[in-house]
CSV table of C-alpha atoms in Angstrom, one decimal:
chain,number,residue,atom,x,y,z
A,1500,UNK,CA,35.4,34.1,-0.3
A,1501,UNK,CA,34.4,30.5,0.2
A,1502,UNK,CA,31.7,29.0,1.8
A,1503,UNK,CA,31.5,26.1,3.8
A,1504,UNK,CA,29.5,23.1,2.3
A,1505,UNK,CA,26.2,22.1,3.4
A,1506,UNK,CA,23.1,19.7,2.9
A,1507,UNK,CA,20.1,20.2,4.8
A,1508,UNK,CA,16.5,18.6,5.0
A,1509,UNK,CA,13.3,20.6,5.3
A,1510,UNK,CA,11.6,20.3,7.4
A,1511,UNK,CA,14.2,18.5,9.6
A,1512,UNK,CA,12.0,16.3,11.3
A,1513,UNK,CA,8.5,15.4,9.5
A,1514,UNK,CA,5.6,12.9,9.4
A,1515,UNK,CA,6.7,10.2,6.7
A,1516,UNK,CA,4.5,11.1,4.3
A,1517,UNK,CA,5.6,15.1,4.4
A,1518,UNK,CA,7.0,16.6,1.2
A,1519,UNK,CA,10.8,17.2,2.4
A,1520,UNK,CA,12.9,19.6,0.4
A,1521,UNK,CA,16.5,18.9,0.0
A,1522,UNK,CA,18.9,21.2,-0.8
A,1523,UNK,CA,22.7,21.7,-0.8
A,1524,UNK,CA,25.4,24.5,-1.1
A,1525,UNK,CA,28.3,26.3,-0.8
A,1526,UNK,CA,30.3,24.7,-3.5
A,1527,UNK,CA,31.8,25.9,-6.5
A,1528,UNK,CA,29.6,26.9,-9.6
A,1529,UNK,CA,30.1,23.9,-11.7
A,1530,UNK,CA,31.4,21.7,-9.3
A,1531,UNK,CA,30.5,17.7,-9.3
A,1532,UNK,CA,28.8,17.1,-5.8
A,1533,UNK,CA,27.2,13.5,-5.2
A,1534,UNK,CA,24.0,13.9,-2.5
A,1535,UNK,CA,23.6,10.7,-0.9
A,1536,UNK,CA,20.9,9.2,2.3
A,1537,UNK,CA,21.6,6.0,4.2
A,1538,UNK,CA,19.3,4.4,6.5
A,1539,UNK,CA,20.8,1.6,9.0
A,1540,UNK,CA,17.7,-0.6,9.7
A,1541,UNK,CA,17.1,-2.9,12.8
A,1542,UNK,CA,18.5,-5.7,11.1
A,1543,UNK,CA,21.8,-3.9,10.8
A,1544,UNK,CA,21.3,-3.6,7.3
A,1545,UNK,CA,22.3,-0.7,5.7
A,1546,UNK,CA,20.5,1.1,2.5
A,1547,UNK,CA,21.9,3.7,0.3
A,1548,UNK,CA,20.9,6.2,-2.1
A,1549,UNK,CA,22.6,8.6,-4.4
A,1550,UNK,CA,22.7,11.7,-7.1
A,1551,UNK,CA,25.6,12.7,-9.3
A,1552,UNK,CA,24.7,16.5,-9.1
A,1553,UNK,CA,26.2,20.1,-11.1
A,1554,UNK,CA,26.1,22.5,-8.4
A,1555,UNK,CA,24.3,26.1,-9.9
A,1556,UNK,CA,26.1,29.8,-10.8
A,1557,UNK,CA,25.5,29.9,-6.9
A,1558,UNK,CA,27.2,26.9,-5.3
A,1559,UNK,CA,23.6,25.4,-4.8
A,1560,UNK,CA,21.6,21.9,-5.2
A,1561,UNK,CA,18.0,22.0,-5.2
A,1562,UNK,CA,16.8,18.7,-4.9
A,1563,UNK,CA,13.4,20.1,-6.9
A,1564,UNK,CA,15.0,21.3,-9.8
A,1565,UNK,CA,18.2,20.0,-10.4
A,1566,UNK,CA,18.6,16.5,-12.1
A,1567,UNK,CA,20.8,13.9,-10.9
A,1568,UNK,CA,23.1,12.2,-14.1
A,1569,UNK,CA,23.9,9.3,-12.3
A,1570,UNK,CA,23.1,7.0,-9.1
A,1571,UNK,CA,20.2,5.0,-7.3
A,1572,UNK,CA,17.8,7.9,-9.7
A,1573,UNK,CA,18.1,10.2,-12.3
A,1574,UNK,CA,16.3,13.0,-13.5
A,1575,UNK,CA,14.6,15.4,-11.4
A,1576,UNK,CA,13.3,13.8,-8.3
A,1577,UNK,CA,12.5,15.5,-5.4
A,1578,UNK,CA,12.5,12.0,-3.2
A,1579,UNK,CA,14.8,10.1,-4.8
A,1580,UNK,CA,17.1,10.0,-1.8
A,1581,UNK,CA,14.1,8.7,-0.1
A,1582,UNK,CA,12.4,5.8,-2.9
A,1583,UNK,CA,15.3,5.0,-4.4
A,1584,UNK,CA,17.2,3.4,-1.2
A,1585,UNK,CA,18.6,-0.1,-1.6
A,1586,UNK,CA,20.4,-2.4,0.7
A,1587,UNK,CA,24.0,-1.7,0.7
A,1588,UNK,CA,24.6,-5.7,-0.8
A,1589,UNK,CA,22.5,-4.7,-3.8
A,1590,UNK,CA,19.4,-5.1,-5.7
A,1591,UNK,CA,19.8,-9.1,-6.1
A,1592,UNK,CA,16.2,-10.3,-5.3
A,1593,UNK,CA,18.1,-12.9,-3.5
A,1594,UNK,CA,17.8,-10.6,-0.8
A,1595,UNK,CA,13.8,-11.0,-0.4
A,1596,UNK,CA,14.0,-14.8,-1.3
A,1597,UNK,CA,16.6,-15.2,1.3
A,1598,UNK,CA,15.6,-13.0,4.1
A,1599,UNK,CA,14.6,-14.3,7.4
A,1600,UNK,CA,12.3,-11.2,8.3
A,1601,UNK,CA,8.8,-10.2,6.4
A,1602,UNK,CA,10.0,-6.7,5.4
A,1603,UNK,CA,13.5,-7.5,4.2
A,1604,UNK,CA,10.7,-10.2,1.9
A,1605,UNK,CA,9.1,-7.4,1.0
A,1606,UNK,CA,12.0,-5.4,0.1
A,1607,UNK,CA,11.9,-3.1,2.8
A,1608,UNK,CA,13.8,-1.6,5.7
A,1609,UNK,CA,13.3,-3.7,8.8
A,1610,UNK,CA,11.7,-1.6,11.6
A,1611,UNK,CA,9.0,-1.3,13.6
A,1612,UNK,CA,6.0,0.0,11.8
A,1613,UNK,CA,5.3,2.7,14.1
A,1614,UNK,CA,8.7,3.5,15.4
A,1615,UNK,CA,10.7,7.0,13.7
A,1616,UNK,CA,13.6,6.6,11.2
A,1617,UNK,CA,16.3,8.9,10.9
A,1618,UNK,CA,18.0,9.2,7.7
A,1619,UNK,CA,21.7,10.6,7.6
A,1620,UNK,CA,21.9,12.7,4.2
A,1621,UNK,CA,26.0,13.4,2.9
A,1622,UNK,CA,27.0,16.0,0.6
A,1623,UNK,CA,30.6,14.7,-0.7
A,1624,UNK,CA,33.1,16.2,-3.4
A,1625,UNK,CA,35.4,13.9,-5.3
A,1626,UNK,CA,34.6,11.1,-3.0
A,1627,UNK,CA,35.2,12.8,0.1
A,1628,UNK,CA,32.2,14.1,2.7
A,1629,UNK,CA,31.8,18.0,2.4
A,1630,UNK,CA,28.4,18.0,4.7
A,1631,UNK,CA,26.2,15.9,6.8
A,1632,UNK,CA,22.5,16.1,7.9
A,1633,UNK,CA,19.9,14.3,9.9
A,1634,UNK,CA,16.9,13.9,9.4
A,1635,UNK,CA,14.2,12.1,11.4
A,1636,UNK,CA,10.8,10.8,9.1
A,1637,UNK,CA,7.4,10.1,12.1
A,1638,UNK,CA,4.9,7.0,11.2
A,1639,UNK,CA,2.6,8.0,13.6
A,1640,UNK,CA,1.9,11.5,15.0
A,1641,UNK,CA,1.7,12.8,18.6
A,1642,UNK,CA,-1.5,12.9,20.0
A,1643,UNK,CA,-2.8,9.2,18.5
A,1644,UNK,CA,-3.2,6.6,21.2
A,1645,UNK,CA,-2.5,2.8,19.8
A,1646,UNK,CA,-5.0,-0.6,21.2
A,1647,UNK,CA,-4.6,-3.7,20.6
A,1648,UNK,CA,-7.8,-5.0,19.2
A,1649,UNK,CA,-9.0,-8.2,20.8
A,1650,UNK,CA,-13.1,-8.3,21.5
A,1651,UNK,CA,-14.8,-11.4,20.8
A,1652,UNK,CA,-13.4,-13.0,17.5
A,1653,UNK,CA,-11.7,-9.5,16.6
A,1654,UNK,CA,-8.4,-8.8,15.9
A,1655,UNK,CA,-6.7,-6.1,14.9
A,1656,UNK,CA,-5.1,-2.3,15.8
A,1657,UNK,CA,-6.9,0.9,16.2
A,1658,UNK,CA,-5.3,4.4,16.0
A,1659,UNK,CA,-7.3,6.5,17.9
A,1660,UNK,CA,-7.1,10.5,18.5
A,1661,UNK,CA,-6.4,11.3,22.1
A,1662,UNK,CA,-8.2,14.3,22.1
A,1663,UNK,CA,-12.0,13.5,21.7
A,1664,UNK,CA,-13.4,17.1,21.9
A,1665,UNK,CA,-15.1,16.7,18.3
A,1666,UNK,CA,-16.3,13.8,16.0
A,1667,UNK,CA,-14.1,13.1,13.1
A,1668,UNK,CA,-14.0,10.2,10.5
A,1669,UNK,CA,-13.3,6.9,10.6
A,1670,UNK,CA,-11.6,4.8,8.6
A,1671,UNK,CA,-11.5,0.4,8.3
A,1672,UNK,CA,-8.0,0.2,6.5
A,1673,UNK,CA,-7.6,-3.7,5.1
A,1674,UNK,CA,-4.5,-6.0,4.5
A,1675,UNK,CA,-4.3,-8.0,0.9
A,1676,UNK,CA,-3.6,-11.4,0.3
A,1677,UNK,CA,-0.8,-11.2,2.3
A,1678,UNK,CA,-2.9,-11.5,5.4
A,1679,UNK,CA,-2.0,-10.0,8.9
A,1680,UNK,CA,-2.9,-6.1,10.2
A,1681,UNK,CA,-2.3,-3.2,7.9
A,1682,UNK,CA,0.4,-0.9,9.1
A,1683,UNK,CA,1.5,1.2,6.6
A,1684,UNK,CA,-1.6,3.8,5.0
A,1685,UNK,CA,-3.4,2.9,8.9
A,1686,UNK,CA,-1.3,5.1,10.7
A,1687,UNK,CA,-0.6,7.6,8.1
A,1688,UNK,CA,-4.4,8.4,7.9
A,1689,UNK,CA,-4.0,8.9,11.7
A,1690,UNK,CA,-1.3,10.6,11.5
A,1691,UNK,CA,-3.6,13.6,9.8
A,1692,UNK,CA,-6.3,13.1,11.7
A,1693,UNK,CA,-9.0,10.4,11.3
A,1694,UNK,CA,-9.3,7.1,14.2
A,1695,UNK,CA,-8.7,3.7,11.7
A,1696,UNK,CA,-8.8,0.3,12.6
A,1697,UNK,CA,-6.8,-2.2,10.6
A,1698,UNK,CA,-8.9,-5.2,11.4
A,1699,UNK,CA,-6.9,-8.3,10.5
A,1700,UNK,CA,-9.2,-10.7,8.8
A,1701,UNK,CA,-6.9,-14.0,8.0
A,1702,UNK,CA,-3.3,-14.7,8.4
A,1703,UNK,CA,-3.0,-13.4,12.2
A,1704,UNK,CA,-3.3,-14.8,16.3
A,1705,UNK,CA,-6.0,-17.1,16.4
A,1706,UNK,CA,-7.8,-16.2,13.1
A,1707,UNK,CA,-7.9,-18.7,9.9
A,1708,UNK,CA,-4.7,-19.0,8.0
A,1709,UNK,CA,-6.2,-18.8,4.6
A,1710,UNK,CA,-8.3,-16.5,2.9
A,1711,UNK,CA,-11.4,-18.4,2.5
A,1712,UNK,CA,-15.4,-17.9,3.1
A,1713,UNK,CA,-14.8,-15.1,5.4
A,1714,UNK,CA,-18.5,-13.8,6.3
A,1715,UNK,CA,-19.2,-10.5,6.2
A,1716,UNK,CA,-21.0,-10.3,9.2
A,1717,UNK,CA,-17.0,-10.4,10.5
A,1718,UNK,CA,-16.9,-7.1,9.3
A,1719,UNK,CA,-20.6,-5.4,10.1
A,1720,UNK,CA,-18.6,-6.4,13.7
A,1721,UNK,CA,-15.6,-4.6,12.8
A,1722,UNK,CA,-18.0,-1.2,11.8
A,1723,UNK,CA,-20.0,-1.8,15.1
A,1724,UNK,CA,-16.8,-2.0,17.1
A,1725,UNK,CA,-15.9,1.8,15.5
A,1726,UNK,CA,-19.0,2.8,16.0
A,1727,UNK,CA,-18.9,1.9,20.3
A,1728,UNK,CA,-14.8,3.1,20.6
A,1729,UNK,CA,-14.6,5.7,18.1
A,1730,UNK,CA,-18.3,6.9,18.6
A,1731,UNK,CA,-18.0,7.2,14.7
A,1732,UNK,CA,-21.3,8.4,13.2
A,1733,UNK,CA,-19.5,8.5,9.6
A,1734,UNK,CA,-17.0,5.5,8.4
A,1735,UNK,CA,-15.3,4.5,5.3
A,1736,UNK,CA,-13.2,1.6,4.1
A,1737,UNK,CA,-10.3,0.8,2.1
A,1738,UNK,CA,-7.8,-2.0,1.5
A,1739,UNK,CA,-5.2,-2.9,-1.3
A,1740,UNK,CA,-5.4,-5.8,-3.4
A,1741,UNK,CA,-7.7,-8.9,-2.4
A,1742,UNK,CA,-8.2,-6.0,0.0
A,1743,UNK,CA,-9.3,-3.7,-2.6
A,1744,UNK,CA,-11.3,-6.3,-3.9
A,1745,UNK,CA,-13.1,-6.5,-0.2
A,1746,UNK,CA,-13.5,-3.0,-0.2
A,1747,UNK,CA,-15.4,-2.6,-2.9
A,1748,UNK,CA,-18.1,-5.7,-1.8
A,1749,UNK,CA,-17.9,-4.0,1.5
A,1750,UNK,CA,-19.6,-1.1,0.1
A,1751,UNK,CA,-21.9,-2.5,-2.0
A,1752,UNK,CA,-23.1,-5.3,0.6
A,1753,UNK,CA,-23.1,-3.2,3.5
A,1754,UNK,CA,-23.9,0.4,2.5
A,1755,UNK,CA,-25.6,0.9,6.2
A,1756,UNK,CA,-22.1,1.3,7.2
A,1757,UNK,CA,-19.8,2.5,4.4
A,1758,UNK,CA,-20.3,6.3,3.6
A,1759,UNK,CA,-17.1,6.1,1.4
A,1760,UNK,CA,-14.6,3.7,0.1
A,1761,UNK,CA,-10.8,3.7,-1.9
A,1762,UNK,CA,-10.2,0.3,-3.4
A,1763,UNK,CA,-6.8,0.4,-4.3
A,1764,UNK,CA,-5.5,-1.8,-7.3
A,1765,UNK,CA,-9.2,-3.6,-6.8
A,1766,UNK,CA,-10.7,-6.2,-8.7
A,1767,UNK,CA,-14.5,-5.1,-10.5
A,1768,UNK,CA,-15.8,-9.2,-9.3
A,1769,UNK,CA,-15.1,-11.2,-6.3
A,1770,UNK,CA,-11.9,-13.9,-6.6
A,1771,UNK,CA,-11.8,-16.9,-5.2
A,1772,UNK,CA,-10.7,-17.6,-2.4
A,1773,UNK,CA,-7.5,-20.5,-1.6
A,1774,UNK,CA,-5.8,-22.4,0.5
A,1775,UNK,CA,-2.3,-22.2,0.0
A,1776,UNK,CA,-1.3,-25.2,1.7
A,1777,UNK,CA,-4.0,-28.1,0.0
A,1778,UNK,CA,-4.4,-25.4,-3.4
A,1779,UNK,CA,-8.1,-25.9,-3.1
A,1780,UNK,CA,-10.4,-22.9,-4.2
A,1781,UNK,CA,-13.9,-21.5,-3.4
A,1782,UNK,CA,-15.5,-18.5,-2.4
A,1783,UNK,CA,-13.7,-15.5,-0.5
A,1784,UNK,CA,-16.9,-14.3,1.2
A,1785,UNK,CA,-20.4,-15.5,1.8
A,1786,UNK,CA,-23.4,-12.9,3.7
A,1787,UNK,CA,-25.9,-14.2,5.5
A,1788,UNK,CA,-25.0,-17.7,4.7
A,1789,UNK,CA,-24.5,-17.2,1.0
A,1790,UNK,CA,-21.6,-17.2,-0.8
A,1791,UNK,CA,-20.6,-14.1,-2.7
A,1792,UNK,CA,-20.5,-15.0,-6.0
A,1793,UNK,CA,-17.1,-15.1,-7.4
A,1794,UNK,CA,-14.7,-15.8,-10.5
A,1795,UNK,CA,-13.8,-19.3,-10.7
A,1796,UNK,CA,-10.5,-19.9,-12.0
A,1797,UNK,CA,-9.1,-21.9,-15.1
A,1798,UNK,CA,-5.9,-22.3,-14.7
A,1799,UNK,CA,-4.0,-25.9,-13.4
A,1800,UNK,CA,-1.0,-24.7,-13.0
A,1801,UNK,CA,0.6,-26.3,-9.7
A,1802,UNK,CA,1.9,-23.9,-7.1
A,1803,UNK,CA,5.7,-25.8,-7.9
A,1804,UNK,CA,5.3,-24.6,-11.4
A,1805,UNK,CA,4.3,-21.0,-10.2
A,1806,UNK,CA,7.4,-21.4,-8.0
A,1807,UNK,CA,9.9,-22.7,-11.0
A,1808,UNK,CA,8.6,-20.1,-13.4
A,1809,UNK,CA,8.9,-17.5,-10.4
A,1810,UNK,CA,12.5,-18.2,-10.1
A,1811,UNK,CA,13.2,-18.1,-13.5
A,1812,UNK,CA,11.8,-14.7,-14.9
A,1813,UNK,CA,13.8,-11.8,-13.7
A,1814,UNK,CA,10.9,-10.2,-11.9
A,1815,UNK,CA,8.8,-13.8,-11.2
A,1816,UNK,CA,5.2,-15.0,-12.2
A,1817,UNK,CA,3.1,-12.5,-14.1
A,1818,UNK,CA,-0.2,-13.9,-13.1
A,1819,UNK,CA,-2.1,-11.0,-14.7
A,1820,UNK,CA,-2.7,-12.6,-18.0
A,1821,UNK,CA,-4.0,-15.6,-17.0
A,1822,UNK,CA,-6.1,-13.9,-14.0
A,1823,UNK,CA,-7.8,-11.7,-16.7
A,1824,UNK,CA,-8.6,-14.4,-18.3
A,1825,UNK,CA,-10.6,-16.0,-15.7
A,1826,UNK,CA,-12.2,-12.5,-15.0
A,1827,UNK,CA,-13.3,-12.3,-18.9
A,1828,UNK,CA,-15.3,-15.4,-18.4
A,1829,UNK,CA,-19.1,-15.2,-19.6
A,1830,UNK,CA,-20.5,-16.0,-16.4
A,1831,UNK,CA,-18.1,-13.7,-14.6
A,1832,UNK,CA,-18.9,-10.7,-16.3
A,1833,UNK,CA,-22.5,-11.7,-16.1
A,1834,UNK,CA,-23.5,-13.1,-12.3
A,1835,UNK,CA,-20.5,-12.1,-10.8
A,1836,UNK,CA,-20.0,-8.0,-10.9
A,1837,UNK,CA,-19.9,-6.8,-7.5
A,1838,UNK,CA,-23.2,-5.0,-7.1
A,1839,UNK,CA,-21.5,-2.1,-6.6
A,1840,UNK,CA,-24.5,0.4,-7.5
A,1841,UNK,CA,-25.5,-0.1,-4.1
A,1842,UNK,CA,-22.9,2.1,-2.2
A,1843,UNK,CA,-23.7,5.2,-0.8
A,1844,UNK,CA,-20.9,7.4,-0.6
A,1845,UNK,CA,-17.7,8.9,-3.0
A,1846,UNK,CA,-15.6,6.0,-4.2
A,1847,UNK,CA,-11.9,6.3,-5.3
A,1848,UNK,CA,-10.4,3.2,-7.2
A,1849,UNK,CA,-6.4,3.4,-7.4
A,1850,UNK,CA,-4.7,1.2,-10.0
A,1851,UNK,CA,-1.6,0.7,-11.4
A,1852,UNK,CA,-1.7,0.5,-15.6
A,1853,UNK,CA,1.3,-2.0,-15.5
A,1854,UNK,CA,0.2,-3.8,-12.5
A,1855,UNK,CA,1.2,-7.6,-13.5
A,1856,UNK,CA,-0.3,-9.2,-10.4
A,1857,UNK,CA,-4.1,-8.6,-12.1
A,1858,UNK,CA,-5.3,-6.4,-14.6
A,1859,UNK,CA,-6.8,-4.1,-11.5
A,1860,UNK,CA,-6.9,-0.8,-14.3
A,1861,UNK,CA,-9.1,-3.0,-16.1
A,1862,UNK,CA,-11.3,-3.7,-13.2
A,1863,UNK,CA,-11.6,0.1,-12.1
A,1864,UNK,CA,-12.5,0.5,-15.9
A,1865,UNK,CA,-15.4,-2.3,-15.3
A,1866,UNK,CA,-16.1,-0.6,-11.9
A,1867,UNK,CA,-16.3,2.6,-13.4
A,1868,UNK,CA,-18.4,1.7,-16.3
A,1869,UNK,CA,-21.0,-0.4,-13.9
A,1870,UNK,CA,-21.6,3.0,-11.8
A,1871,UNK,CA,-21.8,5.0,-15.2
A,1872,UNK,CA,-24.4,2.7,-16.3
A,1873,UNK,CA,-26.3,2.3,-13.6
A,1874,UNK,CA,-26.4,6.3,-12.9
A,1875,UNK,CA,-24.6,6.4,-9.8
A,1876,UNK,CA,-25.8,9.6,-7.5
A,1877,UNK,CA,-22.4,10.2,-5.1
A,1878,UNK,CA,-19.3,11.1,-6.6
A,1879,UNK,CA,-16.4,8.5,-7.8
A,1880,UNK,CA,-13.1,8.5,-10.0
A,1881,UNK,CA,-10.4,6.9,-11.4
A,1882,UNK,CA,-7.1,7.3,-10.1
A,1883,UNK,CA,-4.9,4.8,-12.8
A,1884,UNK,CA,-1.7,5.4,-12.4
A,1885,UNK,CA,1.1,5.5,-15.2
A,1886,UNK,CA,4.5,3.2,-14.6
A,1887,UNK,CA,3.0,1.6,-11.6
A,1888,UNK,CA,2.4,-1.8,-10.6
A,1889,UNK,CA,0.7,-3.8,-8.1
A,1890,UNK,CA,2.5,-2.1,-5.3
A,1891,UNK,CA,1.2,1.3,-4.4
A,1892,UNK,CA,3.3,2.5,-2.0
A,1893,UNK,CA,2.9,5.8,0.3
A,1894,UNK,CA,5.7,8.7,-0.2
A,1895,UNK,CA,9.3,8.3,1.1
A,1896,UNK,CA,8.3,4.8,1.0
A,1897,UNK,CA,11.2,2.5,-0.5
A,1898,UNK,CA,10.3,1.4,-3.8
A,1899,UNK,CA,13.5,-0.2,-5.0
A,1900,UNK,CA,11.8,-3.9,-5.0
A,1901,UNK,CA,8.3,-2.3,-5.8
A,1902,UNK,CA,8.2,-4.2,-9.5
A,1903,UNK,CA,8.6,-7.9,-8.1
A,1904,UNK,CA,7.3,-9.5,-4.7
A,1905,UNK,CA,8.0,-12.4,-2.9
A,1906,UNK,CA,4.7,-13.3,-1.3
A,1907,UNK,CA,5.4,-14.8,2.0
A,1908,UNK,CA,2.1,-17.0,2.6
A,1909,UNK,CA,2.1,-19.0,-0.9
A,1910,UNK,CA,6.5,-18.4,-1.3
A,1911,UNK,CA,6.4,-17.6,-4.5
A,1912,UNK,CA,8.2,-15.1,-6.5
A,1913,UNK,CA,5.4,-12.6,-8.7
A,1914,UNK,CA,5.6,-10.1,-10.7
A,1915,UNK,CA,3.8,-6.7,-9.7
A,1916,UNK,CA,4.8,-4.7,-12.9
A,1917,UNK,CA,5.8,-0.7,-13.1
A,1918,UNK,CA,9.0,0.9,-12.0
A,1919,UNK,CA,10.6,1.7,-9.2
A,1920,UNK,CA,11.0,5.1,-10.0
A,1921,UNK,CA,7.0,5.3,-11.6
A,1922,UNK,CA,6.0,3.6,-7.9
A,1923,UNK,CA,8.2,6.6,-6.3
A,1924,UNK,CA,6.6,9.4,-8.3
A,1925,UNK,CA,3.1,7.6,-8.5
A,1926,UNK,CA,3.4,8.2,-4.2
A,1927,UNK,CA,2.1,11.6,-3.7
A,1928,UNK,CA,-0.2,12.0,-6.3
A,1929,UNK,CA,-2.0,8.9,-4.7
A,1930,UNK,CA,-1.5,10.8,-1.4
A,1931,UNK,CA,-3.1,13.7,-2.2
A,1932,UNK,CA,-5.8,12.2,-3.7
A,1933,UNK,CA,-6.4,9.5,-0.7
A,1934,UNK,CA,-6.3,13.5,1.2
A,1935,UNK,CA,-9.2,14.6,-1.3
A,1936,UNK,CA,-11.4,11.9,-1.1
A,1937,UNK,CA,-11.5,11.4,2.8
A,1938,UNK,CA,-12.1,15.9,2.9
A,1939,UNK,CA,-14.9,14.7,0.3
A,1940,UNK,CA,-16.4,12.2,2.6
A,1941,UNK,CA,-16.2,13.9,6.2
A,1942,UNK,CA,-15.5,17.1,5.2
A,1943,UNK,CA,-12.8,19.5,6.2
């Protein structure tokens, strides 16, 4: 007796960042079934991804343990129907370089951040469709109200519980050099539970287009604003990038309000800060007046040169080398390590070992190192993660473009190093550490 062919998706409908299990069945033992998703984005653009699969003595697919020979991924790869989507055109980076949207420049699906995406998942047989499936991925969970940050010289959004019966973390999630609001990790640490506010520091309304002598005192606001909405008792920080890097001298300059902090892919000294229209450099961030010491850099290039050089290499400028460089400096290592001895909560640094934006495992290291040597009393790790680049991306997340970038302030093409694949698997084990360290710093 035959049965009839199906692919399914559990659970059916999820939050985005949800393990989902998918599984077919009900062919032949032996037989040659490609599993495929596609995902239509608001742009009309559609993005595929595909297994060549052997189907088990029983008819069956199990997305968990059976390896795909052939298609977007191979291997064993639980979510590479998911990661491994590409715009139906192609992988051409021409498609970043030319897009007329930010997330199509970032190699990503173009919707809105908050807004559900339902994925169509095909089972076919020698070309033809056998099965069909829906299934529907959440950014933001029920129950989590959304405001529109504008008090005094603030900007930004805040995802706050609805139900205010008990106190709960709170969490300042940061933008990199890319400027703007953080959307993506922000609403995902709502989703399980904790009120964040992506404050937008640069780049956004009626705030400064360039990263450049922000104060702090911006962001003591920012806490004090959590502290009146959220009546947060307890917060913590964390960014990506020159946001990882502002993490990290958020919690060592203002450890009245951090209680925990996860740079990811951060840097262990302040850069300097740029204006990508005149190319003229100085300090990122100054308290109280000051400046906060930072890493000068060395190099003359001219942003055309970045730009030429960008085109030219297949995955565009690798400005690691010459950014460590500038971070190995004398002075650098000397007056310019972010005093970061004088947090006082857990800290979890997330790098990629192939990042080729900056040498950010290298900085943990320094980080790391620092808080050894100084005989730091809260708890703090590590997290460096293997075939991973710059981009450190949350699960289900598309990774296809993850190795290159096309920064959309200074338009130029950069290398961010790792895999696609290494950014895909890399995902949930950032995840669930992200999970660990905020149950470490508010508790369960």
């Amino acid at each position: 007796m035959t049965s009839t062919p199906f692919i399914k998706a559990a659970p059916a409908e999820a939050q985005f960042t949800d393990a989902i299990a998918v599984s077919a069945g009900g062919f032949a033992p032996g037989a040659a079934v490609r599993l495929s998703s596609e995902l239509v984005d608001d742009a009309g653009v559609k993005w595929i991804a595909h297994g060549a699969f052997v189907a088990d003595e029983n008819g069956m697919i199990d997305l968990a343990s059976a390896p795909s020979e052939e298609g977007t991924f191979t291997g064993i790869n639980p979510a590479g129907l998911f990661w491994s989507l590409q715009p139906e055109s192609g992988t051409d980076r021409r498609f970043m370089i030319e897009a007329d949207n930010k997330n199509h420049m970032l190699g990503q699906p173009l919707f809105d951040p908050l807004a559900p995406q339902t994925f169509t998942l095909r089972a076919s047989l020698e070309g033809d469709a056998a099965a069909e499936a829906r299934l529907t991925l959440h950014k933001l969970a029920a129950g989590v109200e959304v405001i529109e940050v504008r008090d005094g010289r603030l900007r930004g959004k805040a995802f706050r519980q609805k139900d205010r019966s008990k106190s709960r973390g709170a969490i300042m999630s940061l933008t990199g050099s890319g400027g703007g609001v953080e959307m993506s990790y922000a609403p995902a640490l709502a989703s399980i539970g904790y009120d964040v506010f992506s404050l937008a520091y640069f780049a956004y309304e009626d705030l400064s287009e360039f990263l450049y002598a922000i104060p702090l005192e911006y962001f003591e606001e920012g806490f004090e604003w959590m502290k009146r909405e959220f009546r947060a008792t307890k917060m913590a920080v964390q960014g990506a990038s020159r946001g990882g890097e502002l993490s990290v001298v958020l919690a060592a300059y203002l450890p009245h309000y951090v209680s925990g902090a996860i740079p990811i892919v951060p840097m262990y000294a302040a850069s300097a800060g740029w204006n990508h229209k005149t190319g003229e450099t100085g300090p990122s961030w100054t308290y109280k007046g000051v400046e906060i010491p930072y890493g000068k850099t060395l190099d003359t290039m001219s942003m055309e040169e970045m730009k030429r050089i960008g085109e030219e290499l297949p995955n565009g400028f690798p400005a690691a080398p010459g950014y460590k460089i500038d971070m190995e400096q004398d002075y650098v290592r000397r007056d310019c390590a972010i005093p970061i001895e004088n947090a006082a909560g857990p800290l979890l640094m997330i790098s990629g070992l192939d990042d080729a934006m900056w040498p950010c495992a290298w900085g943990s290291d320094l980080i790391v190192n620092r808080l050894r040597a100084k005989g730091y009393a809260h708890h703090y790790e590590h997290l460096a993660l293997r075939e991973t680049g710059h981009i450190t991306p949350l699960p289900n997340v598309v990774t296809t473009f993850a190795p290159a970038l096309y920064h959309t302030l200074a338009e130029v093409f950069l290398a961010c190093g790792g895999t696609a694949e290494g950014a895909g698997r890399s995902a949930r084990v950032m995840w669930n550490a992200m999970q660990a360290h905020y149950e470490r710093v508010f508790g369960k």
